Amino acid sequence: STLRVAIAGCLGLALLAAPYLYGVGGAPVLALGALGIAASLSYNGGPAYVRRGLADPVFLLMFGVVAEVGTYYIQVAALQGGPSPWQLLRSLPLTVYLVGLPAGALVTSVMLIDDIRDREFDAAKGWRTGAVRRGDAWNRAEITLLVAFAYLAPIVFWLALGFDAWVLLPLAFPAVVAGSIFTGPVGPL
């Protein structure tokens, strides 16, 4: 199918960068890359966590922690290098593990919006997404909490973690986001 060819193409392109990234960051790059590939291929294949309603935490962790930690790590490794890549990975500050959570929350919210739209189709396929198991109201509440977290976290980062005021820039858009959660179609089109 076209989807399988596209997936293989994307993974192939990622694998082309692996030797260079390994040269810069060592074994942790391979571990993070393998984790990303496993999560990607397991979305609907293998363990198929989406069918079991487990995509929410996987998306939050992969897009909100793993992607940011990997990106930060490879940049630090390129600048500092070091004889022990695993020690360098362990030495990353806690903020590196936290700063991507708002983005992960928004990505997860988009997936949950899609789950609401596809609820009837997913149920017919036997998938147990949150929207199928708990209904639209549950998903809308989860979306609201994730989006609220995404917009409150920068305030915490600024006040409690000492980030520059630039971290507050996303707060210019909450009205637009809130409007999109509570309007529009709620079922299959």
Backbone as a chain_set.jsonl record, in Angstrom:
{"seq": "STLRVAIAGCLGLALLAAPYLYGVGGAPVLALGALGIAASLSYNGGPAYVRRGLADPVFLLMFGVVAEVGTYYIQVAALQGGPSPWQLLRSLPLTVYLVGLPAGALVTSVMLIDDIRDREFDAAKGWRTGAVRRGDAWNRAEITLLVAFAYLAPIVFWLALGFDAWVLLPLAFPAVVAGSIFTGPVGPL", "coords": {"N": [[0.828, -1.189, 0.0], [0.276, 2.361, -0.336], [0.671, 3.747, 2.035], [2.382, 2.051, 3.511], [4.662, 2.151, 1.9], [5.293, 4.839, 2.168], [5.857, 4.94, 4.929], [8.062, 3.196, 5.052], [9.807, 4.656, 3.446], [10.187, 7.015, 4.978], [11.346, 5.93, 7.316], [13.598, 4.822, 6.144], [14.95, 7.148, 5.273], [15.497, 8.244, 7.784], [17.228, 6.307, 8.753], [19.383, 6.718, 7.072], [20.616, 8.918, 8.174], [21.6, 7.892, 10.491], [24.332, 6.768, 10.723], [25.958, 9.108, 10.737], [24.875, 10.519, 12.959], [25.358, 8.654, 14.959], [28.142, 8.738, 14.966], [28.505, 11.246, 16.058], [27.097, 11.172, 18.526], [27.232, 8.6, 19.62], [26.326, 5.425, 21.176], [23.888, 6.092, 22.647], [22.376, 7.483, 20.744], [21.638, 5.519, 18.93], [20.042, 3.955, 20.616], [17.936, 5.753, 21.305], [16.973, 6.24, 18.737], [16.18, 3.636, 17.991], [14.144, 3.26, 19.847], [12.334, 5.214, 18.963], [11.746, 4.235, 16.372], [10.625, 1.764, 17.047], [8.355, 2.631, 18.473], [7.031, 3.961, 16.423], [6.538, 1.908, 14.505], [4.987, 0.242, 16.069], [2.624, 1.541, 16.428], [0.286, 0.876, 14.937], [0.929, -1.641, 14.246], [2.354, -4.839, 15.131], [2.524, -4.772, 18.596], [0.549, -2.838, 18.541], [-0.368, -0.385, 20.002], [-2.217, 1.675, 19.691], [-4.631, 0.456, 19.11], [-5.3, -0.586, 21.53], [-5.91, 1.521, 23.078], [-3.794, 2.932, 24.182], [-2.363, 4.985, 23.103], [-2.277, 7.624, 23.992], [-0.498, 8.037, 26.361], [1.864, 7.099, 25.152], [2.26, 8.809, 22.955], [2.531, 11.26, 24.346], [4.912, 10.809, 25.824], [6.776, 10.129, 23.773], [6.686, 12.331, 21.939], [6.874, 14.404, 23.719], [8.983, 13.999, 25.485], [11.079, 12.085, 24.687], [11.765, 12.905, 22.018], [12.647, 15.562, 22.423], [14.699, 15.234, 24.32], [16.47, 13.647, 22.84], [17.076, 15.408, 20.707], [18.266, 17.58, 22.07], [20.373, 16.234, 23.319], [21.984, 15.334, 21.11], [22.88, 17.748, 20.127], [24.368, 18.778, 22.286], [26.268, 16.752, 22.454], [27.565, 17.13, 20.008], [28.761, 19.602, 20.439], [30.247, 19.3, 22.837], [31.147, 16.689, 23.003], [32.897, 13.884, 24.26], [34.185, 11.2, 26.25], [32.366, 9.341, 27.277], [29.398, 8.64, 26.192], [26.96, 7.753, 27.396], [27.185, 8.731, 29.983], [27.155, 11.439, 29.435], [24.517, 11.672, 28.481], [23.115, 11.009, 30.843], [23.819, 13.203, 32.329], [22.334, 15.339, 31.485], [20.35, 18.217, 32.149], [17.408, 18.277, 34.287], [15.439, 19.944, 33.243], [15.565, 19.564, 30.506], [14.203, 17.214, 30.13], [11.684, 18.001, 30.767], [10.879, 20.252, 29.284], [9.781, 19.712, 26.769], [7.284, 18.672, 27.248], [4.892, 20.332, 27.054], [4.649, 20.568, 24.219], [4.388, 17.864, 23.579], [1.953, 17.403, 24.842], [0.228, 18.921, 23.243], [0.488, 17.618, 20.74], [-0.538, 15.13, 21.436], [-3.137, 15.923, 22.008], [-4.085, 16.6, 19.443], [-4.12, 14.061, 18.284], [-6.102, 12.929, 19.895], [-8.321, 14.449, 19.174], [-8.623, 13.54, 16.575], [-9.299, 10.921, 17.241], [-11.868, 11.296, 18.293], [-13.247, 12.087, 16.004], [-12.981, 9.742, 14.51], [-14.308, 7.819, 15.962], [-16.604, 6.023, 15.593], [-15.775, 4.518, 13.364], [-13.385, 3.416, 14.36], [-14.44, 1.847, 16.442], [-15.895, -0.008, 14.946], [-13.793, -1.369, 13.788], [-12.819, -2.666, 15.936], [-11.065, -1.409, 17.604], [-9.907, -0.068, 20.696], [-9.878, 2.69, 21.516], [-9.631, 5.679, 23.567], [-11.845, 7.323, 23.027], [-13.659, 5.463, 22.025], [-13.972, 3.701, 24.205], [-14.655, 5.382, 26.392], [-16.066, 7.555, 25.453], [-16.995, 10.693, 23.784], [-17.124, 12.894, 25.571], [-15.277, 12.313, 27.585], [-12.901, 12.283, 26.078], [-12.886, 14.952, 25.22], [-12.581, 16.234, 27.679], [-10.049, 15.277, 28.4], [-8.531, 16.364, 26.312], [-8.914, 19.073, 26.878], [-7.612, 19.257, 29.399], [-4.971, 18.561, 28.645], [-4.357, 20.623, 26.825], [-4.669, 22.846, 28.484], [-2.6, 22.281, 30.302], [-0.451, 22.515, 28.502], [-0.439, 25.249, 28.062], [-0.194, 26.329, 30.593], [2.181, 25.323, 31.591], [4.416, 26.839, 30.496], [4.324, 29.107, 32.147], [4.998, 28.066, 34.628], [7.552, 27.147, 33.952], [8.805, 29.595, 33.563], [8.426, 30.999, 36.032], [9.217, 29.145, 38.058], [11.394, 27.648, 37.113], [13.188, 29.379, 36.052], [13.317, 30.147, 33.346], [13.714, 32.266, 30.427], [11.583, 35.087, 29.639], [10.641, 34.668, 27.09], [9.601, 32.148, 26.922], [6.977, 32.417, 27.465], [5.634, 33.128, 25.196], [3.782, 31.366, 23.764], [1.421, 31.853, 25.127], [-0.027, 33.774, 23.891], [-1.949, 32.695, 22.269], [-4.16, 31.165, 23.387], [-6.99, 31.582, 23.232], [-7.686, 31.096, 20.589], [-7.067, 28.383, 20.388], [-8.771, 27.236, 22.353], [-11.268, 27.776, 21.222], [-11.262, 26.057, 19.035], [-11.486, 23.563, 20.198], [-14.077, 23.27, 21.166], [-15.867, 23.587, 19.072], [-17.181, 22.733, 15.837], [-17.487, 19.624, 13.944], [-18.534, 16.649, 15.705], [-18.544, 14.003, 15.257], [-18.167, 11.309, 12.869], [-17.481, 12.439, 9.574]], "CA": [[0.0, 0.0, 0.0], [0.981, 3.635, -0.375], [1.063, 4.086, 3.4], [3.562, 1.251, 3.866], [5.793, 2.689, 1.14], [5.642, 6.113, 2.805], [6.493, 4.622, 6.215], [9.389, 2.652, 4.75], [10.624, 5.768, 2.95], [10.55, 7.881, 6.109], [12.296, 5.204, 8.161], [14.841, 4.727, 5.368], [15.636, 8.449, 5.366], [16.029, 8.366, 9.149], [18.375, 5.401, 8.873], [20.519, 7.311, 6.357], [21.294, 9.853, 9.083], [22.085, 7.169, 11.676], [25.793, 6.682, 10.895], [26.494, 10.408, 11.135], [24.443, 10.815, 14.326], [26.1, 7.74, 15.827], [29.496, 9.283, 15.07], [28.468, 12.414, 16.94], [26.548, 10.916, 19.855], [27.47, 7.254, 20.128], [25.26, 4.437, 21.378], [22.567, 6.624, 23.014], [21.642, 7.857, 19.531], [21.022, 4.291, 18.415], [18.983, 3.551, 21.547], [16.8, 6.658, 21.133], [16.435, 5.98, 17.402], [15.469, 2.356, 18.024], [12.903, 3.496, 20.586], [11.436, 5.936, 18.066], [11.301, 3.325, 15.309], [9.721, 0.792, 17.665], [7.077, 3.31, 18.753], [6.393, 4.238, 15.14], [6.04, 0.667, 13.897], [4.02, -0.385, 16.973], [1.401, 2.339, 16.507], [-0.816, 0.04, 14.466], [1.462, -2.96, 13.934], [2.948, -5.49, 16.305], [1.667, -4.619, 19.784], [-0.54, -1.933, 18.158], [-0.863, 0.3, 21.193], [-3.373, 2.522, 19.391], [-5.828, -0.386, 19.181], [-5.56, -0.876, 22.936], [-6.193, 2.768, 23.78], [-2.599, 3.37, 24.907], [-1.615, 5.963, 22.32], [-2.131, 8.898, 24.716], [0.778, 8.154, 27.071], [2.996, 6.881, 24.25], [2.454, 10.063, 22.227], [3.046, 12.274, 25.273], [6.315, 10.512, 26.128], [7.634, 10.16, 22.579], [6.764, 13.679, 21.388], [7.113, 15.381, 24.772], [10.224, 13.755, 26.227], [12.124, 11.411, 23.921], [12.209, 13.731, 20.883], [13.399, 16.72, 22.907], [15.943, 14.76, 24.937], [17.353, 13.24, 21.746], [17.527, 16.6, 19.99], [19.192, 18.304, 22.939], [21.552, 15.395, 23.522], [22.865, 15.313, 19.944], [23.508, 19.065, 20.02], [25.396, 18.846, 23.33], [27.338, 15.826, 22.06], [28.315, 17.748, 18.915], [29.56, 20.711, 20.98], [31.134, 18.907, 23.923], [31.701, 15.353, 22.834], [33.198, 13.254, 25.531], [34.504, 9.783, 26.128], [31.284, 8.488, 27.736], [28.11, 9.177, 25.753], [25.894, 7.464, 28.36], [27.351, 9.681, 31.094], [26.672, 12.725, 28.932], [23.056, 11.602, 28.476], [22.666, 11.07, 32.236], [24.133, 14.508, 32.918], [21.452, 16.391, 30.971], [19.528, 18.772, 33.237], [16.006, 17.864, 34.369], [14.605, 20.793, 32.382], [15.541, 18.978, 29.154], [13.169, 16.183, 30.141], [10.383, 18.636, 31.023], [10.547, 21.363, 28.399], [8.991, 19.277, 25.627], [5.963, 18.159, 27.626], [3.778, 21.079, 26.445], [4.507, 20.171, 22.809], [3.835, 16.517, 23.602], [0.539, 17.51, 25.205], [-0.519, 19.404, 22.076], [0.461, 16.542, 19.749], [-1.486, 14.138, 21.951], [-4.47, 16.507, 21.835], [-4.462, 16.459, 18.032], [-4.462, 12.653, 18.1], [-7.388, 12.697, 20.568], [-9.35, 15.057, 18.321], [-8.806, 12.574, 15.506], [-10.022, 9.778, 17.815], [-13.29, 11.663, 18.379], [-13.78, 12.043, 14.644], [-12.971, 8.361, 14.003], [-14.838, 6.933, 17.005], [-17.458, 4.946, 15.07], [-14.942, 3.696, 12.495], [-12.483, 2.652, 15.231], [-15.241, 0.83, 17.139], [-16.212, -1.052, 13.967], [-12.558, -2.14, 13.569], [-12.465, -3.339, 17.179], [-10.065, -0.646, 18.345], [-10.388, 0.345, 22.015], [-9.359, 4.022, 21.827], [-10.344, 6.342, 24.659], [-13.148, 7.79, 22.545], [-14.527, 4.294, 21.901], [-14.249, 3.132, 25.534], [-15.196, 6.324, 27.376], [-16.926, 8.535, 24.805], [-16.499, 12.009, 23.39], [-16.978, 13.807, 26.711], [-14.0, 11.981, 28.224], [-11.822, 12.768, 25.218], [-12.866, 16.416, 25.253], [-11.996, 16.621, 28.969], [-8.61, 15.008, 28.319], [-7.974, 17.384, 25.419], [-8.912, 20.339, 27.628], [-6.534, 19.189, 30.398], [-3.676, 18.593, 27.969], [-4.136, 21.963, 26.275], [-4.443, 23.729, 29.638], [-1.229, 22.011, 30.752], [0.493, 23.063, 27.521], [-0.381, 26.7, 28.187], [0.216, 26.703, 31.956], [3.564, 24.898, 31.818], [5.391, 27.918, 30.305], [4.327, 29.992, 33.318], [5.8, 27.351, 35.628], [8.943, 27.179, 33.492], [9.301, 30.961, 33.756], [8.457, 31.372, 37.446], [9.877, 28.19, 38.948], [12.612, 27.071, 36.561], [14.098, 30.438, 35.639], [13.401, 30.348, 31.903], [13.483, 33.629, 29.959], [10.179, 35.417, 29.383], [10.264, 34.173, 25.765], [8.86, 30.902, 27.085], [5.564, 32.79, 27.607], [5.067, 33.488, 23.89], [2.577, 30.61, 23.386], [0.223, 32.332, 25.826], [-0.742, 34.708, 23.02], [-2.887, 31.988, 21.408], [-5.11, 30.204, 23.985], [-8.381, 31.768, 22.807], [-7.827, 30.413, 19.305], [-7.043, 26.944, 20.655], [-9.991, 26.868, 23.077], [-12.372, 27.804, 20.276], [-11.234, 24.891, 18.154], [-11.842, 22.353, 20.953], [-15.512, 23.172, 21.453], [-16.697, 23.822, 17.896], [-16.932, 21.819, 14.742], [-18.172, 18.327, 13.999], [-18.137, 15.78, 16.82], [-18.601, 12.614, 14.837], [-17.642, 11.082, 11.531], [-17.993, 13.36, 8.541]], "C": [[0.872, 1.253, 0.0], [1.476, 4.03, 1.018], [2.32, 3.324, 3.811], [4.808, 1.755, 3.147], [6.251, 4.006, 1.771], [6.349, 5.882, 4.137], [7.908, 4.114, 5.985], [10.321, 3.754, 4.254], [11.092, 6.682, 4.069], [11.569, 7.207, 7.017], [13.635, 5.041, 7.452], [15.638, 6.018, 5.413], [16.239, 8.655, 6.753], [17.275, 7.5, 9.313], [19.6, 5.926, 8.125], [21.308, 8.263, 7.252], [21.957, 9.145, 10.256], [23.606, 7.085, 11.784], [26.42, 8.009, 11.335], [26.144, 10.709, 12.592], [25.137, 9.902, 15.334], [27.53, 8.244, 16.032], [29.571, 10.476, 16.01], [28.106, 12.023, 18.366], [26.703, 9.524, 20.404], [26.208, 6.435, 20.316], [23.918, 5.023, 21.828], [21.729, 7.039, 21.81], [20.936, 6.632, 18.957], [19.871, 3.834, 19.31], [17.748, 4.43, 21.377], [16.155, 6.45, 19.77], [15.647, 4.686, 17.353], [14.143, 2.494, 18.765], [11.885, 4.214, 19.706], [10.882, 5.054, 16.957], [10.316, 2.303, 15.87], [8.36, 1.414, 17.949], [6.315, 3.582, 17.462], [5.768, 2.979, 14.541], [4.98, -0.017, 14.759], [2.714, 0.386, 17.072], [0.201, 1.491, 16.098], [-0.347, -1.358, 14.083], [2.072, -3.565, 15.179], [2.026, -5.363, 17.498], [0.474, -3.685, 19.555], [-1.159, -1.229, 19.365], [-2.053, 1.199, 20.916], [-4.669, 1.715, 19.497], [-6.24, -0.666, 20.619], [-5.852, 0.388, 23.747], [-5.01, 3.311, 24.565], [-1.8, 4.434, 24.159], [-1.369, 7.256, 23.093], [-0.793, 8.975, 25.458], [1.991, 7.95, 26.168], [3.291, 8.167, 23.479], [3.063, 11.126, 23.138], [4.529, 12.038, 25.565], [7.213, 10.633, 24.9], [7.794, 11.58, 22.035], [7.121, 14.72, 22.447], [8.392, 15.189, 25.547], [11.311, 13.23, 25.298], [12.655, 12.282, 22.78], [13.067, 14.903, 21.351], [14.726, 16.306, 23.534], [16.941, 14.363, 23.846], [17.922, 14.423, 20.987], [18.557, 17.375, 20.804], [20.499, 17.53, 23.091], [22.508, 15.474, 22.327], [23.553, 16.657, 19.757], [24.614, 19.224, 21.057], [26.57, 17.942, 22.958], [28.189, 16.432, 20.948], [29.223, 18.861, 19.436], [30.616, 20.25, 21.972], [31.818, 17.573, 23.696], [31.91, 14.691, 24.178], [33.419, 11.775, 25.365], [33.346, 8.86, 26.508], [29.927, 9.068, 27.343], [26.975, 8.929, 26.752], [25.985, 8.405, 29.555], [26.858, 11.062, 30.682], [25.145, 12.745, 28.928], [22.501, 11.71, 29.892], [22.881, 12.448, 32.857], [23.233, 15.635, 32.417], [20.579, 16.908, 32.11], [18.074, 18.309, 33.148], [15.121, 18.681, 33.43], [14.53, 20.256, 30.951], [14.433, 17.936, 29.051], [11.768, 16.777, 30.291], [9.945, 19.584, 29.92], [9.699, 20.956, 27.195], [7.589, 18.804, 25.959], [4.802, 18.992, 27.079], [3.565, 20.721, 24.968], [3.927, 18.767, 22.717], [2.355, 16.517, 23.934], [-0.298, 17.974, 24.011], [-0.596, 18.337, 20.981], [-0.547, 15.47, 20.17], [-2.919, 14.643, 21.793], [-4.961, 16.368, 20.398], [-4.878, 15.019, 17.745], [-5.826, 12.349, 18.727], [-8.548, 13.312, 19.792], [-9.663, 14.122, 17.16], [-9.577, 11.353, 16.004], [-11.515, 10.069, 17.947], [-13.926, 11.542, 17.002], [-13.945, 10.606, 14.162], [-13.611, 7.356, 14.946], [-15.639, 5.763, 16.448], [-16.657, 3.987, 14.184], [-14.001, 2.827, 13.331], [-13.239, 1.546, 15.967], [-15.569, -0.326, 16.189], [-14.995, -1.939, 13.68], [-12.138, -2.902, 14.823], [-11.38, -2.629, 17.983], [-10.679, -0.127, 19.63], [-9.79, 1.696, 22.4], [-10.161, 4.617, 22.994], [-11.724, 6.803, 24.237], [-14.132, 6.632, 22.419], [-14.936, 3.803, 23.286], [-14.989, 4.092, 26.453], [-16.047, 7.436, 26.771], [-16.263, 9.881, 24.549], [-16.237, 12.927, 24.579], [-15.648, 13.564, 27.423], [-12.841, 12.535, 27.393], [-11.737, 14.285, 25.244], [-12.281, 16.925, 26.574], [-10.487, 16.4, 28.961], [-7.915, 16.04, 27.432], [-7.854, 18.71, 26.161], [-7.784, 20.359, 28.655], [-5.157, 19.269, 29.745], [-3.358, 19.975, 27.417], [-3.908, 22.962, 27.402], [-3.03, 23.539, 30.18], [-0.216, 22.665, 29.815], [0.638, 24.575, 27.657], [-0.037, 27.169, 29.596], [1.677, 26.351, 32.232], [4.573, 26.015, 31.557], [5.454, 28.899, 31.49], [5.176, 29.364, 34.422], [7.279, 27.379, 35.231], [9.572, 28.544, 33.762], [9.471, 31.275, 35.241], [9.313, 30.43, 38.301], [11.221, 27.678, 38.428], [13.581, 28.101, 35.997], [14.269, 30.614, 34.143], [13.209, 31.827, 31.581], [11.993, 33.834, 29.686], [9.718, 34.953, 27.998], [9.436, 32.891, 25.846], [7.353, 31.168, 27.194], [4.884, 33.098, 26.268], [3.837, 32.666, 23.493], [1.297, 31.104, 24.059], [-0.563, 33.356, 25.008], [-1.883, 34.026, 22.26], [-3.951, 31.123, 22.08], [-6.552, 30.373, 23.534], [-8.637, 31.049, 21.484], [-7.919, 28.903, 19.525], [-8.334, 26.498, 21.336], [-11.19, 26.836, 22.136], [-12.415, 26.573, 19.395], [-11.615, 23.603, 18.877], [-13.354, 22.179, 21.013], [-16.417, 23.477, 20.267], [-16.379, 22.779, 16.842], [-17.629, 20.49, 14.918], [-17.64, 17.463, 15.135], [-18.142, 14.31, 16.427], [-18.001, 12.453, 13.455], [-18.274, 12.028, 10.532], [-18.694, 12.626, 7.437]], "O": [[2.064, 1.193, 0.303], [2.568, 4.58, 1.162], [3.229, 3.907, 4.401], [5.893, 1.781, 3.729], [7.449, 4.259, 1.893], [7.334, 6.555, 4.441], [8.846, 4.553, 6.651], [11.499, 3.776, 4.61], [12.256, 7.08, 4.108], [12.541, 7.833, 7.44], [14.688, 5.113, 8.085], [16.858, 5.995, 5.572], [17.348, 9.173, 6.887], [18.253, 7.914, 9.936], [20.731, 5.617, 8.499], [22.523, 8.397, 7.107], [22.79, 9.736, 10.944], [24.134, 7.318, 12.871], [27.3, 8.032, 12.194], [27.011, 11.106, 13.372], [25.465, 10.333, 16.439], [28.062, 8.182, 17.14], [30.584, 10.688, 16.677], [28.737, 12.489, 19.315], [26.338, 9.277, 21.554], [25.17, 6.701, 19.71], [22.879, 4.499, 21.425], [20.501, 6.954, 21.852], [19.776, 6.706, 18.55], [18.841, 3.377, 18.814], [16.631, 3.917, 21.31], [14.93, 6.479, 19.651], [14.574, 4.629, 16.751], [13.137, 1.914, 18.358], [10.706, 3.86, 19.704], [9.694, 5.115, 16.638], [9.295, 2.011, 15.248], [7.327, 0.794, 17.695], [5.092, 3.449, 17.418], [4.61, 2.988, 14.122], [4.16, -0.775, 14.24], [1.782, -0.069, 17.736], [-0.784, 1.403, 16.832], [-1.152, -2.177, 13.638], [2.281, -2.871, 16.175], [0.873, -5.792, 17.44], [-0.505, -3.74, 20.299], [-2.322, -1.451, 19.701], [-2.836, 1.466, 21.828], [-5.692, 2.244, 19.931], [-7.407, -0.952, 20.888], [-6.02, 0.323, 24.965], [-5.197, 4.071, 25.515], [-0.675, 4.747, 24.548], [-0.355, 7.919, 22.872], [-0.019, 9.898, 25.208], [3.036, 8.562, 26.391], [4.449, 8.568, 23.365], [4.004, 11.816, 22.746], [5.316, 12.984, 25.552], [8.307, 11.189, 24.991], [8.906, 11.993, 21.705], [7.614, 15.798, 22.115], [8.854, 16.118, 26.209], [12.353, 13.866, 25.142], [13.867, 12.385, 22.596], [14.095, 15.203, 20.745], [15.753, 16.946, 23.308], [18.12, 14.707, 23.924], [19.109, 14.445, 20.66], [19.597, 17.776, 20.282], [21.587, 18.099, 23.002], [23.711, 15.659, 22.511], [24.687, 16.709, 19.282], [25.684, 19.747, 20.745], [27.729, 18.321, 23.126], [29.408, 16.264, 20.945], [30.331, 19.045, 18.931], [31.745, 20.741, 21.958], [32.942, 17.357, 24.148], [31.158, 14.932, 25.123], [32.893, 11.163, 24.435], [33.341, 7.698, 26.101], [29.366, 9.89, 28.068], [26.119, 9.794, 26.938], [24.958, 8.831, 30.083], [26.226, 11.768, 31.467], [24.543, 13.74, 29.332], [21.523, 12.422, 30.12], [22.193, 12.813, 33.81], [23.355, 16.77, 32.878], [20.117, 16.128, 32.943], [17.578, 17.99, 32.068], [14.153, 18.155, 32.881], [13.534, 20.475, 30.261], [13.801, 17.795, 28.004], [10.777, 16.119, 29.973], [8.75, 19.703, 29.65], [8.968, 21.786, 26.655], [6.787, 18.559, 25.058], [3.797, 18.411, 26.67], [2.426, 20.586, 24.521], [3.071, 18.503, 21.873], [1.587, 15.731, 23.379], [-1.403, 17.477, 23.794], [-1.646, 18.172, 20.359], [-1.313, 14.969, 19.347], [-3.817, 13.864, 21.475], [-6.128, 16.051, 20.167], [-5.865, 14.779, 17.049], [-6.617, 11.598, 18.156], [-9.641, 12.747, 19.762], [-10.826, 13.933, 16.802], [-10.412, 10.809, 15.282], [-12.339, 9.18, 17.733], [-15.004, 10.968, 16.85], [-14.922, 10.28, 13.489], [-13.468, 6.15, 14.743], [-15.371, 4.615, 16.805], [-16.848, 2.773, 14.256], [-13.835, 1.641, 13.048], [-12.734, 0.431, 16.099], [-15.524, -1.49, 16.587], [-15.146, -3.12, 13.367], [-11.199, -3.697, 14.778], [-10.841, -3.192, 18.936], [-11.86, 0.22, 19.651], [-9.25, 1.837, 23.497], [-11.226, 4.116, 23.352], [-12.678, 6.687, 25.007], [-15.321, 6.806, 22.682], [-16.11, 3.52, 23.521], [-15.858, 3.669, 27.215], [-16.686, 8.188, 27.507], [-15.16, 10.169, 25.013], [-15.245, 13.656, 24.596], [-14.973, 14.513, 27.82], [-11.926, 13.167, 27.921], [-10.642, 14.846, 25.287], [-11.568, 17.928, 26.591], [-9.731, 17.236, 29.456], [-6.836, 16.529, 27.767], [-6.828, 19.385, 26.086], [-7.075, 21.357, 28.776], [-4.275, 19.969, 30.242], [-2.226, 20.447, 27.525], [-3.046, 23.834, 27.29], [-2.34, 24.513, 30.482], [0.749, 23.286, 30.262], [1.709, 25.124, 27.398], [0.378, 28.315, 29.769], [2.335, 27.02, 33.028], [5.522, 26.144, 32.329], [6.513, 29.45, 31.791], [5.973, 30.045, 35.069], [8.15, 27.607, 36.071], [10.738, 28.631, 34.145], [10.523, 31.757, 35.663], [10.054, 30.886, 39.172], [12.092, 27.313, 39.218], [14.661, 27.752, 35.521], [15.271, 31.179, 33.705], [12.61, 32.562, 32.367], [11.242, 32.872, 29.523], [8.514, 34.854, 27.759], [8.661, 32.589, 24.938], [6.547, 30.251, 27.033], [3.672, 33.307, 26.228], [2.908, 33.236, 22.921], [0.2, 30.796, 23.594], [-1.656, 33.757, 25.407], [-2.709, 34.715, 21.661], [-4.619, 30.375, 21.366], [-7.28, 29.383, 23.46], [-9.7, 30.458, 21.293], [-8.752, 28.23, 18.917], [-8.926, 25.493, 20.943], [-12.039, 25.952, 22.249], [-13.495, 26.097, 19.045], [-12.028, 22.64, 18.231], [-13.854, 21.058, 20.92], [-17.628, 23.613, 20.445], [-15.407, 22.034, 16.964], [-18.288, 20.257, 15.931], [-16.462, 17.528, 15.486], [-17.765, 13.461, 17.235], [-17.387, 13.384, 12.933], [-19.452, 12.373, 10.635], [-19.181, 13.249, 6.493]]}, "num_chains": 1, "name": "protein.A"}
